[in-house]
Amino acid sequence: GTAVTTGRFGAVEAQVQLVDDTWQFMRSHRDGASGLLQLGLTLQGSRYLRLGCHGNATSADSPQNVWDEDAWKGGDGSLITVPLMAGQVYLATPAVLEHGVAYEPHSGGTVALMFRLALPDSAVAEEVNRCQG
């Protein structure tokens, strides 16, 4: 069966951002256990996923804001920006990557669906979240 019918993606979230005149930047963060596997589908408008990729495990222990480009200069990490237009899909593990989303002004707003991983036991999810620090 598919990931949806077998329960791998146990949560579907609709995200709607109404941004008419200025860019909107969502906070930089790492997801919890449901972000171990996530599929995102942009239905309308445009958004930009910014990923902070650390070069080693030591630097990954100190989260840095993905919107602070100066903080990433000179280190062993890098920033990647993925444009997501209507109809585009991505599959990622945002629980292990510092990331943020920027929304471009769009008269009709931006609409996206997020399919998130469902763990079979809430205790497992809580343990994963604790390990994340």
PDB file of C-alpha atoms in Angstrom:
ATOM      1  CA  GLY A   1       0.000   0.000   0.000  1.00  0.00           C
ATOM      2  CA  THR A   2       0.920   3.635  -0.201  1.00  0.00           C
ATOM      3  CA  ALA A   3       2.306   5.727   2.637  1.00  0.00           C
ATOM      4  CA  VAL A   4      -1.104   7.356   3.068  1.00  0.00           C
ATOM      5  CA  THR A   5      -3.190   4.146   3.161  1.00  0.00           C
ATOM      6  CA  THR A   6      -0.786   2.296   5.473  1.00  0.00           C
ATOM      7  CA  GLY A   7      -0.698   5.178   7.936  1.00  0.00           C
ATOM      8  CA  ARG A   8       2.856   6.393   7.313  1.00  0.00           C
ATOM      9  CA  PHE A   9       1.535   9.882   6.684  1.00  0.00           C
ATOM     10  CA  GLY A  10      -0.900  10.114   9.571  1.00  0.00           C
ATOM     11  CA  ALA A  11      -1.493  13.836   9.548  1.00  0.00           C
ATOM     12  CA  VAL A  12      -2.418  16.148   6.717  1.00  0.00           C
ATOM     13  CA  GLU A  13      -2.244  19.866   7.457  1.00  0.00           C
ATOM     14  CA  ALA A  14      -3.527  22.654   5.236  1.00  0.00           C
ATOM     15  CA  GLN A  15      -1.430  25.821   5.438  1.00  0.00           C
ATOM     16  CA  VAL A  16      -2.916  29.074   4.162  1.00  0.00           C
ATOM     17  CA  GLN A  17      -0.921  32.318   4.139  1.00  0.00           C
ATOM     18  CA  LEU A  18      -2.609  35.522   3.010  1.00  0.00           C
ATOM     19  CA  VAL A  19       0.260  37.848   2.097  1.00  0.00           C
ATOM     20  CA  ASP A  20      -0.735  40.704  -0.192  1.00  0.00           C
ATOM     21  CA  ASP A  21       1.985  43.331  -0.029  1.00  0.00           C
ATOM     22  CA  THR A  22       5.163  42.178   1.721  1.00  0.00           C
ATOM     23  CA  TRP A  23       7.217  39.018   2.166  1.00  0.00           C
ATOM     24  CA  GLN A  24       6.471  36.960   5.255  1.00  0.00           C
ATOM     25  CA  PHE A  25       9.265  34.952   6.902  1.00  0.00           C
ATOM     26  CA  MET A  26       8.289  32.155   9.275  1.00  0.00           C
ATOM     27  CA  ARG A  27      10.599  31.457  12.204  1.00  0.00           C
ATOM     28  CA  SER A  28      13.651  29.251  11.801  1.00  0.00           C
ATOM     29  CA  HIS A  29      13.225  25.887  13.577  1.00  0.00           C
ATOM     30  CA  ARG A  30      13.507  22.102  13.531  1.00  0.00           C
ATOM     31  CA  ASP A  31      10.370  19.961  13.561  1.00  0.00           C
ATOM     32  CA  GLY A  32       9.553  17.286  16.115  1.00  0.00           C
ATOM     33  CA  ALA A  33       9.054  13.570  15.463  1.00  0.00           C
ATOM     34  CA  SER A  34       6.410  14.139  12.769  1.00  0.00           C
ATOM     35  CA  GLY A  35       9.133  15.896  10.770  1.00  0.00           C
ATOM     36  CA  LEU A  36      11.211  12.736  10.345  1.00  0.00           C
ATOM     37  CA  LEU A  37       9.409  12.387   7.030  1.00  0.00           C
ATOM     38  CA  GLN A  38       7.303  15.105   5.452  1.00  0.00           C
ATOM     39  CA  LEU A  39       5.839  15.664   2.019  1.00  0.00           C
ATOM     40  CA  GLY A  40       4.801  19.199   1.073  1.00  0.00           C
ATOM     41  CA  LEU A  41       2.596  20.159  -1.879  1.00  0.00           C
ATOM     42  CA  THR A  42       2.105  23.778  -2.922  1.00  0.00           C
ATOM     43  CA  LEU A  43      -1.407  24.192  -4.342  1.00  0.00           C
ATOM     44  CA  GLN A  44      -1.504  27.954  -4.943  1.00  0.00           C
ATOM     45  CA  GLY A  45       0.916  30.864  -4.769  1.00  0.00           C
ATOM     46  CA  SER A  46       4.612  30.513  -4.064  1.00  0.00           C
ATOM     47  CA  ARG A  47       6.781  29.868  -1.053  1.00  0.00           C
ATOM     48  CA  TYR A  48      10.454  29.298  -0.446  1.00  0.00           C
ATOM     49  CA  LEU A  49      11.872  26.611   1.823  1.00  0.00           C
ATOM     50  CA  ARG A  50      15.243  27.605   3.322  1.00  0.00           C
ATOM     51  CA  LEU A  51      17.323  24.739   4.702  1.00  0.00           C
ATOM     52  CA  GLY A  52      20.400  25.069   6.873  1.00  0.00           C
ATOM     53  CA  CYS A  53      22.694  22.120   6.237  1.00  0.00           C
ATOM     54  CA  HIS A  54      25.447  21.596   8.800  1.00  0.00           C
ATOM     55  CA  GLY A  55      28.754  20.086   7.706  1.00  0.00           C
ATOM     56  CA  ASN A  56      29.205  17.957  10.826  1.00  0.00           C
ATOM     57  CA  ALA A  57      27.340  16.703  13.891  1.00  0.00           C
ATOM     58  CA  THR A  58      29.020  19.182  16.255  1.00  0.00           C
ATOM     59  CA  SER A  59      27.789  22.256  14.395  1.00  0.00           C
ATOM     60  CA  ALA A  60      24.313  20.699  14.079  1.00  0.00           C
ATOM     61  CA  ASP A  61      24.013  20.799  17.880  1.00  0.00           C
ATOM     62  CA  SER A  62      23.933  24.620  17.764  1.00  0.00           C
ATOM     63  CA  PRO A  63      20.897  25.683  15.731  1.00  0.00           C
ATOM     64  CA  GLN A  64      21.372  28.825  13.681  1.00  0.00           C
ATOM     65  CA  ASN A  65      18.651  31.010  12.238  1.00  0.00           C
ATOM     66  CA  VAL A  66      18.347  30.262   8.511  1.00  0.00           C
ATOM     67  CA  TRP A  67      17.398  33.892   7.852  1.00  0.00           C
ATOM     68  CA  ASP A  68      20.688  35.129   9.368  1.00  0.00           C
ATOM     69  CA  GLU A  69      23.030  34.627   6.415  1.00  0.00           C
ATOM     70  CA  ASP A  70      25.991  36.154   8.276  1.00  0.00           C
ATOM     71  CA  ALA A  71      25.765  33.444  10.954  1.00  0.00           C
ATOM     72  CA  TRP A  72      26.297  30.772   8.279  1.00  0.00           C
ATOM     73  CA  LYS A  73      29.288  32.462   6.588  1.00  0.00           C
ATOM     74  CA  GLY A  74      32.722  31.044   7.255  1.00  0.00           C
ATOM     75  CA  GLY A  75      31.410  27.868   8.882  1.00  0.00           C
ATOM     76  CA  ASP A  76      31.147  24.363   7.512  1.00  0.00           C
ATOM     77  CA  GLY A  77      27.400  24.617   6.893  1.00  0.00           C
ATOM     78  CA  SER A  78      25.461  25.962   3.965  1.00  0.00           C
ATOM     79  CA  LEU A  79      22.074  27.454   3.182  1.00  0.00           C
ATOM     80  CA  ILE A  80      19.864  26.100   0.440  1.00  0.00           C
ATOM     81  CA  THR A  81      16.712  27.855  -0.765  1.00  0.00           C
ATOM     82  CA  VAL A  82      14.134  25.777  -2.627  1.00  0.00           C
ATOM     83  CA  PRO A  83      11.463  27.707  -4.568  1.00  0.00           C
ATOM     84  CA  LEU A  84       8.079  25.962  -4.336  1.00  0.00           C
ATOM     85  CA  MET A  85       5.542  27.117  -6.909  1.00  0.00           C
ATOM     86  CA  ALA A  86       1.989  25.859  -7.404  1.00  0.00           C
ATOM     87  CA  GLY A  87       2.022  22.149  -8.239  1.00  0.00           C
ATOM     88  CA  GLN A  88       5.497  21.491  -6.845  1.00  0.00           C
ATOM     89  CA  VAL A  89       6.217  18.832  -4.219  1.00  0.00           C
ATOM     90  CA  TYR A  90       9.109  18.169  -1.860  1.00  0.00           C
ATOM     91  CA  LEU A  91      10.019  15.305   0.452  1.00  0.00           C
ATOM     92  CA  ALA A  92      12.260  16.151   3.401  1.00  0.00           C
ATOM     93  CA  THR A  93      13.311  15.369   6.961  1.00  0.00           C
ATOM     94  CA  PRO A  94      12.800  18.755   8.663  1.00  0.00           C
ATOM     95  CA  ALA A  95      13.319  17.229  12.112  1.00  0.00           C
ATOM     96  CA  VAL A  96      17.049  17.090  11.393  1.00  0.00           C
ATOM     97  CA  LEU A  97      17.460  20.344   9.461  1.00  0.00           C
ATOM     98  CA  GLU A  98      17.144  23.921  10.643  1.00  0.00           C
ATOM     99  CA  HIS A  99      14.624  25.434   8.259  1.00  0.00           C
ATOM    100  CA  GLY A 100      12.126  28.200   7.644  1.00  0.00           C
ATOM    101  CA  VAL A 101       9.587  29.141   4.993  1.00  0.00           C
ATOM    102  CA  ALA A 102       9.185  32.505   3.267  1.00  0.00           C
ATOM    103  CA  TYR A 103       5.962  33.503   1.556  1.00  0.00           C
ATOM    104  CA  GLU A 104       6.022  35.776  -1.468  1.00  0.00           C
ATOM    105  CA  PRO A 105       3.233  38.348  -1.769  1.00  0.00           C
ATOM    106  CA  HIS A 106       0.407  36.842  -3.825  1.00  0.00           C
ATOM    107  CA  SER A 107      -3.047  38.343  -4.330  1.00  0.00           C
ATOM    108  CA  GLY A 108      -4.828  35.017  -3.790  1.00  0.00           C
ATOM    109  CA  GLY A 109      -2.628  33.853  -0.935  1.00  0.00           C
ATOM    110  CA  THR A 110      -0.528  30.721  -0.741  1.00  0.00           C
ATOM    111  CA  VAL A 111      -2.022  27.315  -0.007  1.00  0.00           C
ATOM    112  CA  ALA A 112      -0.030  24.178   0.748  1.00  0.00           C
ATOM    113  CA  LEU A 113      -0.719  20.700   2.072  1.00  0.00           C
ATOM    114  CA  MET A 114       1.756  19.091   4.479  1.00  0.00           C
ATOM    115  CA  PHE A 115       1.701  15.308   4.880  1.00  0.00           C
ATOM    116  CA  ARG A 116       3.461  14.368   8.114  1.00  0.00           C
ATOM    117  CA  LEU A 117       4.777  11.087   9.464  1.00  0.00           C
ATOM    118  CA  ALA A 118       2.682   9.230  12.025  1.00  0.00           C
ATOM    119  CA  LEU A 119       4.524   7.083  14.535  1.00  0.00           C
ATOM    120  CA  PRO A 120       2.510   4.087  15.785  1.00  0.00           C
ATOM    121  CA  ASP A 121       3.130   4.886  19.444  1.00  0.00           C
ATOM    122  CA  SER A 122       3.043   8.344  21.053  1.00  0.00           C
ATOM    123  CA  ALA A 123       5.763   7.265  23.504  1.00  0.00           C
ATOM    124  CA  VAL A 124       8.110   6.745  20.542  1.00  0.00           C
ATOM    125  CA  ALA A 125       7.330  10.235  19.248  1.00  0.00           C
ATOM    126  CA  GLU A 126       7.953  11.746  22.677  1.00  0.00           C
ATOM    127  CA  GLU A 127      11.318   9.956  22.925  1.00  0.00           C
ATOM    128  CA  VAL A 128      12.363  11.213  19.491  1.00  0.00           C
ATOM    129  CA  ASN A 129      11.422  14.761  20.528  1.00  0.00           C
ATOM    130  CA  ARG A 130      13.432  14.441  23.766  1.00  0.00           C
ATOM    131  CA  CYS A 131      16.518  13.230  21.881  1.00  0.00           C
ATOM    132  CA  GLN A 132      16.324  16.293  19.683  1.00  0.00           C
ATOM    133  CA  GLY A 133      17.158  18.484  22.655  1.00  0.00           C
TER     134      GLY A 133
END
